[in-house]
CSV table of C-alpha atoms in Angstrom, one decimal:
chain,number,residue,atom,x,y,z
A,3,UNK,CA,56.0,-20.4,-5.2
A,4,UNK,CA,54.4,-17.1,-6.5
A,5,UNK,CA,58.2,-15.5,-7.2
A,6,UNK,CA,59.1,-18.8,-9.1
A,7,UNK,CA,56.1,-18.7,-11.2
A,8,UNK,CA,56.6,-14.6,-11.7
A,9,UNK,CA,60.2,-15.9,-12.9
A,10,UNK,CA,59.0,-18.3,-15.1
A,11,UNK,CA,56.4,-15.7,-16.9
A,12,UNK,CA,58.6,-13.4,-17.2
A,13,UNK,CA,61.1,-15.8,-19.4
A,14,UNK,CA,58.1,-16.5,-21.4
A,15,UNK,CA,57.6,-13.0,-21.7
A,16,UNK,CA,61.3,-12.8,-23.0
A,17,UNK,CA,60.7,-15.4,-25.1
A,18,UNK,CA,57.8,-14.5,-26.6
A,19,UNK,CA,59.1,-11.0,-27.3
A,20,UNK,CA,62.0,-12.7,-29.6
A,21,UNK,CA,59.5,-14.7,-31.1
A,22,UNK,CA,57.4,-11.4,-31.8
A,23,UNK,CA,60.7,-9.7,-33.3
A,24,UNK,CA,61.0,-12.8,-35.4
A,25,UNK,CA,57.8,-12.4,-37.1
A,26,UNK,CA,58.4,-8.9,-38.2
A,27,UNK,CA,61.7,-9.2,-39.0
A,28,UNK,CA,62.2,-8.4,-42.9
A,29,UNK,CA,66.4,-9.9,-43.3
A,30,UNK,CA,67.0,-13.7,-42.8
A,31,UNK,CA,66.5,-15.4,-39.4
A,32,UNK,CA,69.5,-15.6,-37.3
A,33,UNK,CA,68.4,-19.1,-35.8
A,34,UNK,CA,68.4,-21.2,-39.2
A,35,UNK,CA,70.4,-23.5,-38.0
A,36,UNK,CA,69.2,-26.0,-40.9
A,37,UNK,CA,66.4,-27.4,-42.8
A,38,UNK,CA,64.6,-28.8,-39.5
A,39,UNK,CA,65.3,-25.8,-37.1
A,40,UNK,CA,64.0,-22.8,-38.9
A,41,UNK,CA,62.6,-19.5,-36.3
A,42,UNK,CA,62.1,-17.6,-39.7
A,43,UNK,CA,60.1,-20.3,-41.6
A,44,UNK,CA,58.1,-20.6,-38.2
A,45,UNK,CA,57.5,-17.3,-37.8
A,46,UNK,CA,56.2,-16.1,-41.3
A,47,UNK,CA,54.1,-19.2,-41.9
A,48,UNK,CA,50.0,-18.2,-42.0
A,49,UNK,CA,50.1,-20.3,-38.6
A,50,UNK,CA,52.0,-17.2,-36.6
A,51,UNK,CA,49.2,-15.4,-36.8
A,52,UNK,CA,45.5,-16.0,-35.1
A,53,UNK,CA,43.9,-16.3,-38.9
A,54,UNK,CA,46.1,-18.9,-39.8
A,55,UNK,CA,45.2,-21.0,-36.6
A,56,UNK,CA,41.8,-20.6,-37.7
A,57,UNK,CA,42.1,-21.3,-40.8
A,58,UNK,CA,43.4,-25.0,-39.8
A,59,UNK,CA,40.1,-25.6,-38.1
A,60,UNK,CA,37.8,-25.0,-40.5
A,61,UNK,CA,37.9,-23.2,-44.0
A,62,UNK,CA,34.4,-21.5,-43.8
A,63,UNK,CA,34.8,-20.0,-40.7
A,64,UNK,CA,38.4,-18.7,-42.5
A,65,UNK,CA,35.8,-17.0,-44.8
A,66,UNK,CA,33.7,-15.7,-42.4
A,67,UNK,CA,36.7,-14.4,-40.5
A,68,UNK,CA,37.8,-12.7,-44.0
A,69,UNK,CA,34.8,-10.7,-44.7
A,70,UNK,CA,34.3,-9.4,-41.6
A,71,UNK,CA,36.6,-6.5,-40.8
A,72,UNK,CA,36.4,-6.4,-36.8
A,73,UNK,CA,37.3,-10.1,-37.3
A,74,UNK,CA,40.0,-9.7,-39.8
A,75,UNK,CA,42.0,-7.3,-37.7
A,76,UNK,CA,42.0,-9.6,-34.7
A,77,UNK,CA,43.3,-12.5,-37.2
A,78,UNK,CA,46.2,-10.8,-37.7
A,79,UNK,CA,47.4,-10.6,-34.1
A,80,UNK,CA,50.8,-12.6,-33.9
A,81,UNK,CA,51.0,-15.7,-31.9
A,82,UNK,CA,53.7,-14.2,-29.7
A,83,UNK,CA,51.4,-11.9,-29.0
A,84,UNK,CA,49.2,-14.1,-27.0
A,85,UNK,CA,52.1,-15.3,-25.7
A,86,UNK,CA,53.0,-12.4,-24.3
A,87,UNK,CA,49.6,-11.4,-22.9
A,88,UNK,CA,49.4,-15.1,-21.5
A,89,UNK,CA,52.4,-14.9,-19.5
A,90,UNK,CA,51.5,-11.4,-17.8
A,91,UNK,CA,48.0,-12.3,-17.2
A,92,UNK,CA,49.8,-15.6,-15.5
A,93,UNK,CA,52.6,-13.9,-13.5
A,94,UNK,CA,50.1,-11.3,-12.3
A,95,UNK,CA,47.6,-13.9,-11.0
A,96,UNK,CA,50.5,-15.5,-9.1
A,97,UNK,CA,51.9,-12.7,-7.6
A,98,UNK,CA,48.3,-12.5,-5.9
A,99,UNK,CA,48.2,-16.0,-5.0
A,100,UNK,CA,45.2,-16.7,-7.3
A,101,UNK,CA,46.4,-20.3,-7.9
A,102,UNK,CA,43.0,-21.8,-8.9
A,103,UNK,CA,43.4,-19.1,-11.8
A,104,UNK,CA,47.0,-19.4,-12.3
A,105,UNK,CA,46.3,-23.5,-13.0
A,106,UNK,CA,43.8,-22.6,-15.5
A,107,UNK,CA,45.4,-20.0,-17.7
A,108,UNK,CA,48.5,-22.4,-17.5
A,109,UNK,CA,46.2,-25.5,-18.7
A,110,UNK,CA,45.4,-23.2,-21.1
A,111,UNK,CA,48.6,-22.6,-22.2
A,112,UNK,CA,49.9,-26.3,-22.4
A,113,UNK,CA,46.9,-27.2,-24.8
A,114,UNK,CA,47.8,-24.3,-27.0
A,115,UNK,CA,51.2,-24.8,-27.0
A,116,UNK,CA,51.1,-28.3,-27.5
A,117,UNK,CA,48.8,-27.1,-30.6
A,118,UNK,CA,51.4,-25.4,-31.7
A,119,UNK,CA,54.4,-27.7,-31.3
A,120,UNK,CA,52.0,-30.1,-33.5
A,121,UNK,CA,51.4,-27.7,-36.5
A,122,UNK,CA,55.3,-27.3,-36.3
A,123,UNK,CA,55.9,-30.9,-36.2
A,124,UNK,CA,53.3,-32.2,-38.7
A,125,UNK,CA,51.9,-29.3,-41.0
A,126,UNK,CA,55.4,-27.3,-41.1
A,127,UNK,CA,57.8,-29.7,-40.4
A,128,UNK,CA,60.0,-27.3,-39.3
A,129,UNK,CA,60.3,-26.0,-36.1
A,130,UNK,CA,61.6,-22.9,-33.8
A,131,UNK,CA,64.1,-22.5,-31.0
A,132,UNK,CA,61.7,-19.5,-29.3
A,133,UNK,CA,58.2,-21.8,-29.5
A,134,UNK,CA,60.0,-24.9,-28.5
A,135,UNK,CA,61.7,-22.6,-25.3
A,136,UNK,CA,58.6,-20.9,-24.8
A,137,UNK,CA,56.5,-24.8,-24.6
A,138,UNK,CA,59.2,-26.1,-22.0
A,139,UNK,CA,58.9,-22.6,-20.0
A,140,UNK,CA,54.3,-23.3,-19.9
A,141,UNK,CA,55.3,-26.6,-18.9
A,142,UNK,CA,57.4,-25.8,-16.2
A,143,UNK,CA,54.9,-23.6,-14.9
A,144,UNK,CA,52.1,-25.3,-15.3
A,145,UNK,CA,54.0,-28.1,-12.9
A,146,UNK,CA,54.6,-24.7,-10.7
A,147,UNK,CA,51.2,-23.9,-10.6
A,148,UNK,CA,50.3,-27.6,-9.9
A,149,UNK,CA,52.4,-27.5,-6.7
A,150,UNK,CA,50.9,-24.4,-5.9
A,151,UNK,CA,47.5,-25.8,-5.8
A,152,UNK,CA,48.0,-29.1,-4.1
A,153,UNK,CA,50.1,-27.2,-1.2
A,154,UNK,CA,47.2,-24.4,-0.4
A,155,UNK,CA,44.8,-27.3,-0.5
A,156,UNK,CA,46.8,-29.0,1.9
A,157,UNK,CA,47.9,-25.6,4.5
A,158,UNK,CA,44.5,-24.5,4.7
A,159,UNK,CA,43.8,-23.5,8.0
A,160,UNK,CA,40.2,-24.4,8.4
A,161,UNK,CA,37.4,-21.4,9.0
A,162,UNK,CA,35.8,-22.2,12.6
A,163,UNK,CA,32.7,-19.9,12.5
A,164,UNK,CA,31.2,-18.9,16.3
A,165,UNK,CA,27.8,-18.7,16.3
């Protein structure tokens, strides 16, 4: 199971890194295929970037955000960036059989990517081939990572301690 989820993350590693190459990418976006399916509208909207994520929650802390350097740097990571980090953090974690771990970061992952796929759907009304491949890849490992779970719950070889 841990090789399947390493496969998994690293597609979503792929993925992410398209996505990434998207967002700095100056010429038009390859994948416009047509006024619904648009990586480059996606991509260069505020909502690629951590500030713009925050900015959906709450205005003032937007403002707070802006006038605080530390804080305005880290708002302008990329989304695929997180991505990115996600997916390694997760394929490490499961190529040392931390499942409880793996099952959390991949939770994780299905709430913010099902963020996401909402801001595309309802605020952008647009959406992208890489974030929509990137949500089916988290969801395929977070059912993974569910397996995982329930199977070393059920093989554990109880600890008999002598006294």
């Amino acid at each position: 199971m841990r090789y399947l989820i390493a496969i998994l993350a690293l597609a979503g590693v792929i993925v992410s890194c398209f996505a990434l190459r998207e967002h700095f990418r100056t010429e038009p976006s390859p994948c416009s295929i047509n006024e619904r399916w648009d990586c480059g509208a996606v991509n260069h909207s505020p909502f690629a970037e951590i500030g713009g994520m925050i900015s959906v929650i709450s205005p003032r802390v937007n403002d707070f955000v802006a006038n605080h350097s530390p804080l305005a740097k880290i708002a302008n990571i990329p989304v695929a960036v997180i991505g990115i980090a996600g997916y390694l953090a997760i394929a490490g974690f499961a190529l040392a059989r931390r499942w409880w771990i793996v099952l959390l970061l991949t939770t994780g992952a299905v709430g913010f990517s099902a963020y996401l796929t909402y801001v595309e759907a309802r605020l952008l009304e647009t959406y992208c081939i890489w974030c929509v491949s990137s949500a089916a890849i988290i969801c395929l490992t977070e059912i993974a990572a569910i397996a995982a779970v329930v199977r070393r719950r059920r093989y554990r070889v109880p600890v008999v301690r002598v006294r």
